[in-house]
Structures are given as structure tokens and as C-alpha cells.
PDB file of N, CA and C and ligand atoms in Angstrom:
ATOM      1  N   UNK A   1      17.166  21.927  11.942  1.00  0.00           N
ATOM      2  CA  UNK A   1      18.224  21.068  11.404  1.00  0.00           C
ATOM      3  C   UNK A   1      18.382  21.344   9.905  1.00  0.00           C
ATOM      4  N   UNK A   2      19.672  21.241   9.576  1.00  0.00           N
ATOM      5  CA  UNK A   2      19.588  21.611   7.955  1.00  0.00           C
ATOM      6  C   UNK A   2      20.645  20.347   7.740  1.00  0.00           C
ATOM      7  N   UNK A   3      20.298  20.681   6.194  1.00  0.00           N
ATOM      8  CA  UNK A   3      21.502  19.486   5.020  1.00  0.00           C
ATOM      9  C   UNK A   3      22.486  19.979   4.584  1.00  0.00           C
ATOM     10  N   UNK A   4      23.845  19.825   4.423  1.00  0.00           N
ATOM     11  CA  UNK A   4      24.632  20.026   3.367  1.00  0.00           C
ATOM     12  C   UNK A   4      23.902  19.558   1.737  1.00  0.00           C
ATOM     13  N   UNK A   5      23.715  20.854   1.489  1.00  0.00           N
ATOM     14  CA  UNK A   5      23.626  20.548  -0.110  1.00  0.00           C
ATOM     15  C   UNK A   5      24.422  19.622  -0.696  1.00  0.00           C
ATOM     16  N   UNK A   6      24.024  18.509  -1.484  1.00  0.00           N
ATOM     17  CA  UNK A   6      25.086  17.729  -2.728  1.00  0.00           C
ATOM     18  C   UNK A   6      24.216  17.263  -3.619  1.00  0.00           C
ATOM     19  N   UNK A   7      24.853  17.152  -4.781  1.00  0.00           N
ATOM     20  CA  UNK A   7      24.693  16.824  -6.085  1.00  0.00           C
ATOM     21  C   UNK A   7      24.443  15.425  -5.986  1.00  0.00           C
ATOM     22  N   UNK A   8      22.996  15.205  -6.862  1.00  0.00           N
ATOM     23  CA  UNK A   8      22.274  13.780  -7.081  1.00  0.00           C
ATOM     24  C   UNK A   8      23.155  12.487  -7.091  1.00  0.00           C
ATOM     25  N   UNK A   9      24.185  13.287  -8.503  1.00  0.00           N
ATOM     26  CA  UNK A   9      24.950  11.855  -8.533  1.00  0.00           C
ATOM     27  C   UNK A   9      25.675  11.862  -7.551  1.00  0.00           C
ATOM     28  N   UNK A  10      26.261  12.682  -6.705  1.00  0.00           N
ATOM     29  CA  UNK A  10      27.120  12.201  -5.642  1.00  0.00           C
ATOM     30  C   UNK A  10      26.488  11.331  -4.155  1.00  0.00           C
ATOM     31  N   UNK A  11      25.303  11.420  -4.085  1.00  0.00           N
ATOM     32  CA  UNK A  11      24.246  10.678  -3.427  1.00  0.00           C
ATOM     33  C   UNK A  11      23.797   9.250  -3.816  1.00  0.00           C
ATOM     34  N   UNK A  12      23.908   9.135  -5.251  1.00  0.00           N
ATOM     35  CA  UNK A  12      23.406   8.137  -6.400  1.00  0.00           C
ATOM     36  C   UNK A  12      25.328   7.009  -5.706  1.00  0.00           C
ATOM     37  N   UNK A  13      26.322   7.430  -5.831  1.00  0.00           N
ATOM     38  CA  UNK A  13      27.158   6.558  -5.627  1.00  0.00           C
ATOM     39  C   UNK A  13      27.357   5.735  -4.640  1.00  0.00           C
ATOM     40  N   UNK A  14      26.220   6.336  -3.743  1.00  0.00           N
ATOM     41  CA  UNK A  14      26.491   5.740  -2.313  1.00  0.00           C
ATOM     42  C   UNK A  14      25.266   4.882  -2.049  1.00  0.00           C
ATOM     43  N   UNK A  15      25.021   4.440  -3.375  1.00  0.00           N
ATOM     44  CA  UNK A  15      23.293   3.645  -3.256  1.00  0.00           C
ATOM     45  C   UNK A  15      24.380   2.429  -4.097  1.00  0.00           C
ATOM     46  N   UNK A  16      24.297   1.023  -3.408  1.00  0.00           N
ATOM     47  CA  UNK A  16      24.390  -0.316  -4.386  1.00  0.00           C
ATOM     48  C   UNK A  16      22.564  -1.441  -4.385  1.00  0.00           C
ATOM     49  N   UNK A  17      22.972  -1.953  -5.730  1.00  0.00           N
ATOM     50  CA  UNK A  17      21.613  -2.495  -6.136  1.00  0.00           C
ATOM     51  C   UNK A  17      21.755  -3.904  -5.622  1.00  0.00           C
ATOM     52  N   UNK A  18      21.574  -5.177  -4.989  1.00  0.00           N
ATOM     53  CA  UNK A  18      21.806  -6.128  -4.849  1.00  0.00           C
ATOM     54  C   UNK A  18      21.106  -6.923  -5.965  1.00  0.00           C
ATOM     55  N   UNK A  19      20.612  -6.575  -6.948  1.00  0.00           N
ATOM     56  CA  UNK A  19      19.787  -7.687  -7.833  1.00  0.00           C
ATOM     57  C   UNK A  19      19.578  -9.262  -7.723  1.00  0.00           C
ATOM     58  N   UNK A  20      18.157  -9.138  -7.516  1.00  0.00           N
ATOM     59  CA  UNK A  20      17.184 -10.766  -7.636  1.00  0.00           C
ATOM     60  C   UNK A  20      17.239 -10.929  -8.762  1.00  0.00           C
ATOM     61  N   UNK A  21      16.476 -12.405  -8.737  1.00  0.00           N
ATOM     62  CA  UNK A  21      16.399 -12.622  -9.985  1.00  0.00           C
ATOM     63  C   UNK A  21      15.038 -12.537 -10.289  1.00  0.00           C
ATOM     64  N   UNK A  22      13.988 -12.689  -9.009  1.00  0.00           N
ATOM     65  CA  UNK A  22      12.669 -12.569  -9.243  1.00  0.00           C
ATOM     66  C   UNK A  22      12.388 -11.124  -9.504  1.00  0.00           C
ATOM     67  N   UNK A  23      11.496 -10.399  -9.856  1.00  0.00           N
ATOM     68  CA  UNK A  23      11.119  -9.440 -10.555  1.00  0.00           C
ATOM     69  C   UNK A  23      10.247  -8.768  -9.420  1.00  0.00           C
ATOM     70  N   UNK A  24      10.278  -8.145  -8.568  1.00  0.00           N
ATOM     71  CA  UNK A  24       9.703  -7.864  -7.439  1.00  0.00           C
ATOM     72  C   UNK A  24       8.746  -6.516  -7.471  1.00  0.00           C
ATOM     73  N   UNK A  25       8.579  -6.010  -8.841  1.00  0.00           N
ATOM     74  CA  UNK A  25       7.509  -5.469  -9.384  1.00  0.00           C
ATOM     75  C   UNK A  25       7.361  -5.589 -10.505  1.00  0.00           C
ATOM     76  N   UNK A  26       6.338  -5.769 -11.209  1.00  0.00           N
ATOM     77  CA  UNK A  26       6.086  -5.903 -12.578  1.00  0.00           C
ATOM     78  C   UNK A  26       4.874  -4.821 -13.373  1.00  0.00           C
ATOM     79  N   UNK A  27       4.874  -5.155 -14.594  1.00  0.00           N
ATOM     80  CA  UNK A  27       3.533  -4.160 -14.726  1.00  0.00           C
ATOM     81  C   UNK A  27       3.254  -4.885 -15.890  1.00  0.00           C
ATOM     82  N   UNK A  28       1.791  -4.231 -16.321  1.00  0.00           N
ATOM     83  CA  UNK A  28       0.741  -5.247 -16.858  1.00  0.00           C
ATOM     84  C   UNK A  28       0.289  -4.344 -18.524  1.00  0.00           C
ATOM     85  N   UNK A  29       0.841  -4.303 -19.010  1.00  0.00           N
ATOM     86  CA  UNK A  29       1.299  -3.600 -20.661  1.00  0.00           C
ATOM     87  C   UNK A  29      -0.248  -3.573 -21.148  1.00  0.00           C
ATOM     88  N   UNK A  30      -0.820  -4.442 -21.069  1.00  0.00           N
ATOM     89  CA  UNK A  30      -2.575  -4.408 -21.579  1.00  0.00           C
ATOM     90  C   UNK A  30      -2.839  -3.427 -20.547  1.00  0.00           C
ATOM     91  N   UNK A  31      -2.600  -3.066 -19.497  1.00  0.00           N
ATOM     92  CA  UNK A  31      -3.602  -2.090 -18.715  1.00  0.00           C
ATOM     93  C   UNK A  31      -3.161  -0.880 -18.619  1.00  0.00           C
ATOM     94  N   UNK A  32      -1.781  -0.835 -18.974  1.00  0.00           N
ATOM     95  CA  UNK A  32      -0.858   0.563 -19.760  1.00  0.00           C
ATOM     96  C   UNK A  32      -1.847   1.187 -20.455  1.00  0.00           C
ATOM     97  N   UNK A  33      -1.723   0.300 -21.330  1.00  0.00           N
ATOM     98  CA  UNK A  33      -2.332   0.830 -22.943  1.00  0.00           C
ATOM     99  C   UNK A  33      -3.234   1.709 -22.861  1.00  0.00           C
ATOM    100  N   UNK A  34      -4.397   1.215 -21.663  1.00  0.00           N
ATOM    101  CA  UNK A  34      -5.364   2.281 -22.000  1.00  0.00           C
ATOM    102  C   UNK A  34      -5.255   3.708 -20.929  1.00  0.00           C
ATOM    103  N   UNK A  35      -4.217   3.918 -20.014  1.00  0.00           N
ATOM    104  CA  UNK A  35      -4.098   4.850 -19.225  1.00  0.00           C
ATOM    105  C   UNK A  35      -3.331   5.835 -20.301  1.00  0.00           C
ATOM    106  N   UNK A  36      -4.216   7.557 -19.675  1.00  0.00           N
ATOM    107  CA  UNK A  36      -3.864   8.367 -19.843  1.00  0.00           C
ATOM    108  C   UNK A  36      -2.883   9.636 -19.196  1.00  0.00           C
ATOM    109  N   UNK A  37      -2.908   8.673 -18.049  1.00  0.00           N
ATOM    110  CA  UNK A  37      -1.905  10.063 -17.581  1.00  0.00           C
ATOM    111  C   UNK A  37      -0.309   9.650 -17.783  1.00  0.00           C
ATOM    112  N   UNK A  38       0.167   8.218 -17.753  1.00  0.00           N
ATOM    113  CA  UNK A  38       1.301   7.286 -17.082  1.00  0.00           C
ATOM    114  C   UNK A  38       1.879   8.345 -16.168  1.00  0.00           C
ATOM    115  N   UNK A  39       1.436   8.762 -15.083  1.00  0.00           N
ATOM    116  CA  UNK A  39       2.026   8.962 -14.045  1.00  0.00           C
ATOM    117  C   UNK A  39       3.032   8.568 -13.739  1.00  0.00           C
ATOM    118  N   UNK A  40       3.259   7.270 -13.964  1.00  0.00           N
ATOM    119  CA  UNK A  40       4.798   6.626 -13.130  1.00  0.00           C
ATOM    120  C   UNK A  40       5.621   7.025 -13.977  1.00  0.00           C
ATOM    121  N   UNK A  41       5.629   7.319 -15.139  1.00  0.00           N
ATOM    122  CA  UNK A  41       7.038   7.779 -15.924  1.00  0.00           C
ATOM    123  C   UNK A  41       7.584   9.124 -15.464  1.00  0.00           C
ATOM    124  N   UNK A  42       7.190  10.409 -14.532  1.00  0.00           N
ATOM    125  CA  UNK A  42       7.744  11.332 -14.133  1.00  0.00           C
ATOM    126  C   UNK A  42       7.688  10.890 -12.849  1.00  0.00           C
ATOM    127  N   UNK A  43       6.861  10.270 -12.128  1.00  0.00           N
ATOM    128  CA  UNK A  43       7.388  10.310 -10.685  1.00  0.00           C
ATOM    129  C   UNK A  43       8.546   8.905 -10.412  1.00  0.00           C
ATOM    130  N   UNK A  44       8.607   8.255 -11.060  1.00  0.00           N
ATOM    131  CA  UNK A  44       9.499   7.466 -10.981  1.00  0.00           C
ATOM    132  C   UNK A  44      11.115   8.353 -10.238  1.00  0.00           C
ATOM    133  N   UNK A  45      11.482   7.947  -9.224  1.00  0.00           N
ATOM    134  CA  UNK A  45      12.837   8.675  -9.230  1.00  0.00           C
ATOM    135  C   UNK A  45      14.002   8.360  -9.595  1.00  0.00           C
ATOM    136  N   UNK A  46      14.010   7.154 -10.195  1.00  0.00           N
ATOM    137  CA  UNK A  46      14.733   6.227 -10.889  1.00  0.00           C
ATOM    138  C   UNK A  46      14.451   6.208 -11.874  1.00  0.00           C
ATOM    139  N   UNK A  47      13.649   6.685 -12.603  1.00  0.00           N
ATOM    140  CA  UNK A  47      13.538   6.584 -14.106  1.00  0.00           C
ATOM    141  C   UNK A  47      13.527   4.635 -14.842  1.00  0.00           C
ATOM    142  N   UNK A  48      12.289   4.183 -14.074  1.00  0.00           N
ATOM    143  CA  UNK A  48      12.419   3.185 -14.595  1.00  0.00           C
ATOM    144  C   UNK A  48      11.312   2.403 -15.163  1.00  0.00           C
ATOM    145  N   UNK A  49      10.368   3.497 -15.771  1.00  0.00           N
ATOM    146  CA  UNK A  49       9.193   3.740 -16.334  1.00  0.00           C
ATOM    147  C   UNK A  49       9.629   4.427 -17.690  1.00  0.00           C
ATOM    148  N   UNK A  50       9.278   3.388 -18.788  1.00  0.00           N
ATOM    149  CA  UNK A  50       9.542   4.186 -19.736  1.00  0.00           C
ATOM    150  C   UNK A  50       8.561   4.027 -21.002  1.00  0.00           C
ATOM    151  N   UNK A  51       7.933   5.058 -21.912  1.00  0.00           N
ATOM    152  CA  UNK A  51       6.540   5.001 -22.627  1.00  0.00           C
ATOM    153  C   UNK A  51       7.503   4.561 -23.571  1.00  0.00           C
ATOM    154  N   UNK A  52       7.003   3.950 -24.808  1.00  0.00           N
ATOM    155  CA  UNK A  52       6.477   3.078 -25.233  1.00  0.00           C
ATOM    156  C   UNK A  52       5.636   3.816 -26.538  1.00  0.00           C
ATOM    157  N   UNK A  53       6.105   3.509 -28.033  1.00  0.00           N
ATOM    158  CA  UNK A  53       4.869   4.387 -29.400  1.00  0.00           C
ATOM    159  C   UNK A  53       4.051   3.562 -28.898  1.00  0.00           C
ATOM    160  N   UNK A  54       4.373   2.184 -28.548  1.00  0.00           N
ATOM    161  CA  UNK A  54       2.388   1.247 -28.220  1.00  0.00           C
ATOM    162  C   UNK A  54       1.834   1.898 -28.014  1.00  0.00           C
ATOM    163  N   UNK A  55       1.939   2.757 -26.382  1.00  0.00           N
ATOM    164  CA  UNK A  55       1.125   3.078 -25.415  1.00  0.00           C
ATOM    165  C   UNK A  55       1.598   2.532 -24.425  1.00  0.00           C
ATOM    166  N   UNK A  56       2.514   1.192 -24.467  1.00  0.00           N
ATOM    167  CA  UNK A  56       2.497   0.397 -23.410  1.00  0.00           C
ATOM    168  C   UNK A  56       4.138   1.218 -22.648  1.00  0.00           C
ATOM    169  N   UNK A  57       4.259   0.480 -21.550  1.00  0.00           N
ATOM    170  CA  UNK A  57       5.241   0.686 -20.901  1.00  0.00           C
ATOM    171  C   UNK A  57       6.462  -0.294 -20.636  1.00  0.00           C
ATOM    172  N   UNK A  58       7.852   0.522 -20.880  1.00  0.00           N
ATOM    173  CA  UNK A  58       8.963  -0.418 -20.351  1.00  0.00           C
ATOM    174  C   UNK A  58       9.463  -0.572 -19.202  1.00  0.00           C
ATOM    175  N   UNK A  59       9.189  -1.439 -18.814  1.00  0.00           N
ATOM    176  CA  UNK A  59      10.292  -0.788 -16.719  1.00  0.00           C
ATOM    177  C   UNK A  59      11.227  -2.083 -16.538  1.00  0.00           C
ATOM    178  N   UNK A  60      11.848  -1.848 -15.967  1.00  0.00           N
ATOM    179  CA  UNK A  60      12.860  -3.108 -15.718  1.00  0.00           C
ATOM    180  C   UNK A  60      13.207  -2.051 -13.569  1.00  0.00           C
ATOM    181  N   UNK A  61      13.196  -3.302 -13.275  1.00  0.00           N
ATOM    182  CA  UNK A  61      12.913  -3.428 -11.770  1.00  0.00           C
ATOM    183  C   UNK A  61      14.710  -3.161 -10.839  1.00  0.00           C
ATOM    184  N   UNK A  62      15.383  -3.588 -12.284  1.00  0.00           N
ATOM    185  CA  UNK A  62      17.112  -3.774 -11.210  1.00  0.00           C
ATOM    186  C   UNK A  62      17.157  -2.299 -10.671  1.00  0.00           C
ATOM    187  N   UNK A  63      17.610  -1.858 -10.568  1.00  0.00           N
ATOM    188  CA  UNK A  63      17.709  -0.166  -9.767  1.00  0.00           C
ATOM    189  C   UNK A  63      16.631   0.600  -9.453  1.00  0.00           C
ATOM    190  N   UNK A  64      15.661  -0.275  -8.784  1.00  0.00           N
ATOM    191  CA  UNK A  64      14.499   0.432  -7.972  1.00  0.00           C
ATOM    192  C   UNK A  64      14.790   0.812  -6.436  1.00  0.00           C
ATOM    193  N   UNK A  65      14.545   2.173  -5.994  1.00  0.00           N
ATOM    194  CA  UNK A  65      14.831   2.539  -4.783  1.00  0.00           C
ATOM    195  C   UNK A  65      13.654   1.487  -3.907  1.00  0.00           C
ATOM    196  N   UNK A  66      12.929   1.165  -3.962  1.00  0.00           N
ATOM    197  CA  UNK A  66      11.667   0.559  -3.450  1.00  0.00           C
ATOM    198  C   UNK A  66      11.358   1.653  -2.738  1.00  0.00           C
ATOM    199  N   UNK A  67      10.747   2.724  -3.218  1.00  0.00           N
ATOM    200  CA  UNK A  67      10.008   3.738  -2.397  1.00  0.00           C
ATOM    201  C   UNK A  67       8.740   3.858  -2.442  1.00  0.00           C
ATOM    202  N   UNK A  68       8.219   3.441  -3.495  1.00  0.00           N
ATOM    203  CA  UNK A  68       6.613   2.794  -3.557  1.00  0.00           C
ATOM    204  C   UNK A  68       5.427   4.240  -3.959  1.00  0.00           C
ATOM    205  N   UNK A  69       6.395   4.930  -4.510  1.00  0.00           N
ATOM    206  CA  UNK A  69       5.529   5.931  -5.443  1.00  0.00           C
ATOM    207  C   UNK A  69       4.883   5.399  -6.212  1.00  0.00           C
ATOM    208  N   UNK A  70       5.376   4.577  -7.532  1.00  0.00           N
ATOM    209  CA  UNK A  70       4.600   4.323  -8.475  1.00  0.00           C
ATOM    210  C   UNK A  70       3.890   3.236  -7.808  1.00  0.00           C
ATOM    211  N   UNK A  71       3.141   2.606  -6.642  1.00  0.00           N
ATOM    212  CA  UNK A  71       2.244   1.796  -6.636  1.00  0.00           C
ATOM    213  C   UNK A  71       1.230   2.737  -6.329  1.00  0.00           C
ATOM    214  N   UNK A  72       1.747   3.912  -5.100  1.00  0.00           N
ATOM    215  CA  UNK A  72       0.897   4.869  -5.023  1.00  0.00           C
ATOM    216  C   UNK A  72       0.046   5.548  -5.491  1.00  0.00           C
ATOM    217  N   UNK A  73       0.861   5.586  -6.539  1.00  0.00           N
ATOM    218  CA  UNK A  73       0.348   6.697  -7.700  1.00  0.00           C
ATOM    219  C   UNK A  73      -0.703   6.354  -9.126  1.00  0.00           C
ATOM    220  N   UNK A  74      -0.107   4.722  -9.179  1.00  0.00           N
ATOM    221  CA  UNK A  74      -1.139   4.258 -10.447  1.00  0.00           C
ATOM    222  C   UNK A  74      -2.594   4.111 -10.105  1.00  0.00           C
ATOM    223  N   UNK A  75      -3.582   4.790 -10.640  1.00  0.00           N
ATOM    224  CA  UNK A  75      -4.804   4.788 -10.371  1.00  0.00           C
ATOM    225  C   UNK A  75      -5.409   3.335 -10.931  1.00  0.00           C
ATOM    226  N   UNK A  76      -4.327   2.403 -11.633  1.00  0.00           N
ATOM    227  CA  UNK A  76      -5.379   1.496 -12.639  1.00  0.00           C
ATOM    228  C   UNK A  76      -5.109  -0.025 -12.018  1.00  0.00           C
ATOM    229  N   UNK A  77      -6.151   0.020 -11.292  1.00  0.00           N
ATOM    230  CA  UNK A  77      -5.971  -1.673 -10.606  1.00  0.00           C
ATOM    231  C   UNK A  77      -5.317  -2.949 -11.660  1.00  0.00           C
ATOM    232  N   UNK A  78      -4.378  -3.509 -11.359  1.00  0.00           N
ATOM    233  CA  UNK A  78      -3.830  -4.224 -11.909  1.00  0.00           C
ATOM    234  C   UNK A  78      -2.571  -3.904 -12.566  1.00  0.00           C
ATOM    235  N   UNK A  79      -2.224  -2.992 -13.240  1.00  0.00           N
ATOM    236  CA  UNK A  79      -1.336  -2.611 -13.515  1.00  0.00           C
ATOM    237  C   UNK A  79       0.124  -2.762 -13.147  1.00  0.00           C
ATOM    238  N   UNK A  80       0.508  -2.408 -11.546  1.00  0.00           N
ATOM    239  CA  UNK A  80       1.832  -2.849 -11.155  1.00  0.00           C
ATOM    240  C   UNK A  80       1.180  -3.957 -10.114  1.00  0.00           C
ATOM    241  N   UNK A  81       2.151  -4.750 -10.230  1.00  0.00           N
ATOM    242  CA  UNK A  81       2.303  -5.471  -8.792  1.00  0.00           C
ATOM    243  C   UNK A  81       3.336  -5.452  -8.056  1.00  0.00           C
ATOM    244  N   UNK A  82       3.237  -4.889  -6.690  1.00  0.00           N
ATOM    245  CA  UNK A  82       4.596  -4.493  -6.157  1.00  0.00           C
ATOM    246  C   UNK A  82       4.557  -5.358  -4.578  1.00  0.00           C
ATOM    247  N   UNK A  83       5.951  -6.095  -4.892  1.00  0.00           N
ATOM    248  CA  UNK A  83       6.660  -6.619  -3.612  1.00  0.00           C
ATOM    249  C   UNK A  83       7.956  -6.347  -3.348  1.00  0.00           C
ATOM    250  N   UNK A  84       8.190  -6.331  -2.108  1.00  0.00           N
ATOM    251  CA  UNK A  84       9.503  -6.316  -1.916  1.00  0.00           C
ATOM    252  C   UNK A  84      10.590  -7.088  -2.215  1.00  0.00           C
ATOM    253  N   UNK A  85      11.783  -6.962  -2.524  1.00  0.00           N
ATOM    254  CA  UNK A  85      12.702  -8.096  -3.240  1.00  0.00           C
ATOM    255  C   UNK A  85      12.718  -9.061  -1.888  1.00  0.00           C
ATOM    256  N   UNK A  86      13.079 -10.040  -2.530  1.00  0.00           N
ATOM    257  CA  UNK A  86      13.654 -11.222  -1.454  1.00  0.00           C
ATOM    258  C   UNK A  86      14.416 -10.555  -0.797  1.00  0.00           C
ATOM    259  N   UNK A  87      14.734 -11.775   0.284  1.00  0.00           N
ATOM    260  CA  UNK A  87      15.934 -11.106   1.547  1.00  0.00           C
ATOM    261  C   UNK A  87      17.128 -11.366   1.044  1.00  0.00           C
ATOM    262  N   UNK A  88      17.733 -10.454   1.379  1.00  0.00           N
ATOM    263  CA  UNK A  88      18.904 -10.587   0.813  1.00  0.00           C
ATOM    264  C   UNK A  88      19.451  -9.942  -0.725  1.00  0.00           C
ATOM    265  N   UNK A  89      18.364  -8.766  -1.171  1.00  0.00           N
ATOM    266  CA  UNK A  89      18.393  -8.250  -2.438  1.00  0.00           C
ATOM    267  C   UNK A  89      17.910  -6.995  -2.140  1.00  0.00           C
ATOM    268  N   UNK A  90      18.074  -6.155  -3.316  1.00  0.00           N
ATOM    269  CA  UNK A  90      17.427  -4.988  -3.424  1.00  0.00           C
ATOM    270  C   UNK A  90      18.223  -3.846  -3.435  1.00  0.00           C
ATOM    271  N   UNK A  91      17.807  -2.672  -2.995  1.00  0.00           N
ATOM    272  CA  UNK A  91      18.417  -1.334  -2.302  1.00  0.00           C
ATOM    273  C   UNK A  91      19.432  -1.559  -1.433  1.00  0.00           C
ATOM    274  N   UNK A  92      20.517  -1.087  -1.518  1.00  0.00           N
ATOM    275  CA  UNK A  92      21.306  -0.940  -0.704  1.00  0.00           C
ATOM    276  C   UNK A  92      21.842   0.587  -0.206  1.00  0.00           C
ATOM    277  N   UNK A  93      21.236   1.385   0.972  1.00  0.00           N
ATOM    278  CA  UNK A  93      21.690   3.042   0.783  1.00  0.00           C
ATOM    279  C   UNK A  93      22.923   2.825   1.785  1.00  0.00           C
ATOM    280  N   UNK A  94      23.862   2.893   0.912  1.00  0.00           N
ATOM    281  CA  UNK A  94      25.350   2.765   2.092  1.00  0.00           C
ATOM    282  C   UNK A  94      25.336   4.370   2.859  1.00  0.00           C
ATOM    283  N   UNK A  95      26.591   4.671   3.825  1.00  0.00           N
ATOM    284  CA  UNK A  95      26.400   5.839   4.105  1.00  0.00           C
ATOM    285  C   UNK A  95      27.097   7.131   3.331  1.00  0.00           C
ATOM    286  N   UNK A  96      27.767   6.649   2.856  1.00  0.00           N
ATOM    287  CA  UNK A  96      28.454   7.857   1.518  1.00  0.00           C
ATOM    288  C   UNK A  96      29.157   8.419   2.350  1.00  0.00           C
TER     289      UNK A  96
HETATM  290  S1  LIG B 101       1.824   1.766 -14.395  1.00  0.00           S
HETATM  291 FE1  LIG B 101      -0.104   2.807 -13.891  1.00  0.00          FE
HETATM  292  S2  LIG B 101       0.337   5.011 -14.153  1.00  0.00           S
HETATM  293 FE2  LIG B 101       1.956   3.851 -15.214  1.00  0.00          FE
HETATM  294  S3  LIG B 101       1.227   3.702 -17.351  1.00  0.00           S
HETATM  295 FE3  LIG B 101       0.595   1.821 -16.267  1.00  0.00          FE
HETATM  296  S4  LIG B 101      -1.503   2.264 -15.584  1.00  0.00           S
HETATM  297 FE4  LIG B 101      -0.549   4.240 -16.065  1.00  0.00          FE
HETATM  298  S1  LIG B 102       9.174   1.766  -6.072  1.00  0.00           S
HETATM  299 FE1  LIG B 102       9.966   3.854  -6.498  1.00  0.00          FE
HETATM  300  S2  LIG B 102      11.948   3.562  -7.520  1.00  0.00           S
HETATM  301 FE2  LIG B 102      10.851   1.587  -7.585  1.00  0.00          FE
HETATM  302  S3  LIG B 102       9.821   1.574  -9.561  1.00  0.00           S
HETATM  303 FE3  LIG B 102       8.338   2.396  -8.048  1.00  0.00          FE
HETATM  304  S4  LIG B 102       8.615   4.644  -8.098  1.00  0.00           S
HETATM  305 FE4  LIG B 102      10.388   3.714  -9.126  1.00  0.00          FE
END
């Protein structure tokens, strides 16, 4: 089976965000600080990991695919806490 090749953003248009208001992952800026790799800032596929001169990290949660890399990936207990948005929020992958 194969894909028609297409371009990110033309894939990206056919995604809507439903935004909560609860914060359905968060992360923990004291336990940033002392990690050395921040992993989640390149695997993020959303780019919604962002360093920080602190050390610490910025993320804001509205346009998260919920694919659950960066819980995967952070080695530092405590750091993210990840749930799924309420019902009725979140990812939306229409069919484009
Ligand atoms: S979320 Fe995890 S991987 Fe990312 S900077 Fe914090 S401790 Fe490091
Ligand atoms: S679940 Fe996926 S898209 Fe959402 S913040 Fe984590 S890595 Fe990024």
C-alpha cells in the first residue's frame, strides 16, 4: 500500500483544535531545570515545547496532537503530567 505524498501544511489544515479550558498536560519548570537532554523540544511534533535562558520550559497545551511522545520520552518523573482533554475537546483530525 502506498501514500500520496503531501505537504505538512496541507495535512496541518485538516487538523481542528477544540480547546479546554483545563490544561490536560502540564509540566513542572523546577524539574526542567535540572534536565539535560529536553528531549521534548525536538520530538514534540507540534512544537509545543519551548527552552527557556532559565533552563526551564514553555509549553502551552492548545494545539497538542495528543500523541503522547513527550510523556514517553521524558526520563524525569514528575515533570509532565499527561491526560487526555475532557470530552468533548482536543484534536480534531478531519478527513482533508
Ligand atoms: S519535559 Fe522532560 S524532557 Fe522536557 S525538559 Fe522537562 S524533564 Fe526534560
Ligand atoms: S502529546 Fe504529542 S503533540 Fe502533545 S505535547 Fe506531547 S509530544 Fe507534543
Amino acid at each position: 500500500m502506498s501514500y500520496a505524498e503531501r505537504a505538512f501544511d496541507d495535512v496541518l489544515s485538516t487538523v481542528e483544535f477544540h480547546v479546554g479550558e483545563r490544561a490536560h498536560i502540564t509540566v513542572d519548570n523546577s524539574v526542567c531545570a535540572s534536565c539535560t537532554s529536553q528531549v521534548c523540544v525536538s520530538a514534540c511534533p507540534a512544537d509545543l515545547f519551548v527552552p527557556m535562558a532559565d533552563g526551564g520550559i514553555l509549553f502551552n497545551y492548545e494545539h497538542c496532537f495528543e500523541c503522547g511522545t513527550c510523556y514517553l520520552l521524558c526520563d524525569k518523573p514528575g515533570a509532565i503530567t499527561w491526560t487526555y482533554p475532557d470530552g468533548g475537546h482536543g484534536v480534531v483530525f478531519t478527513k482533508g
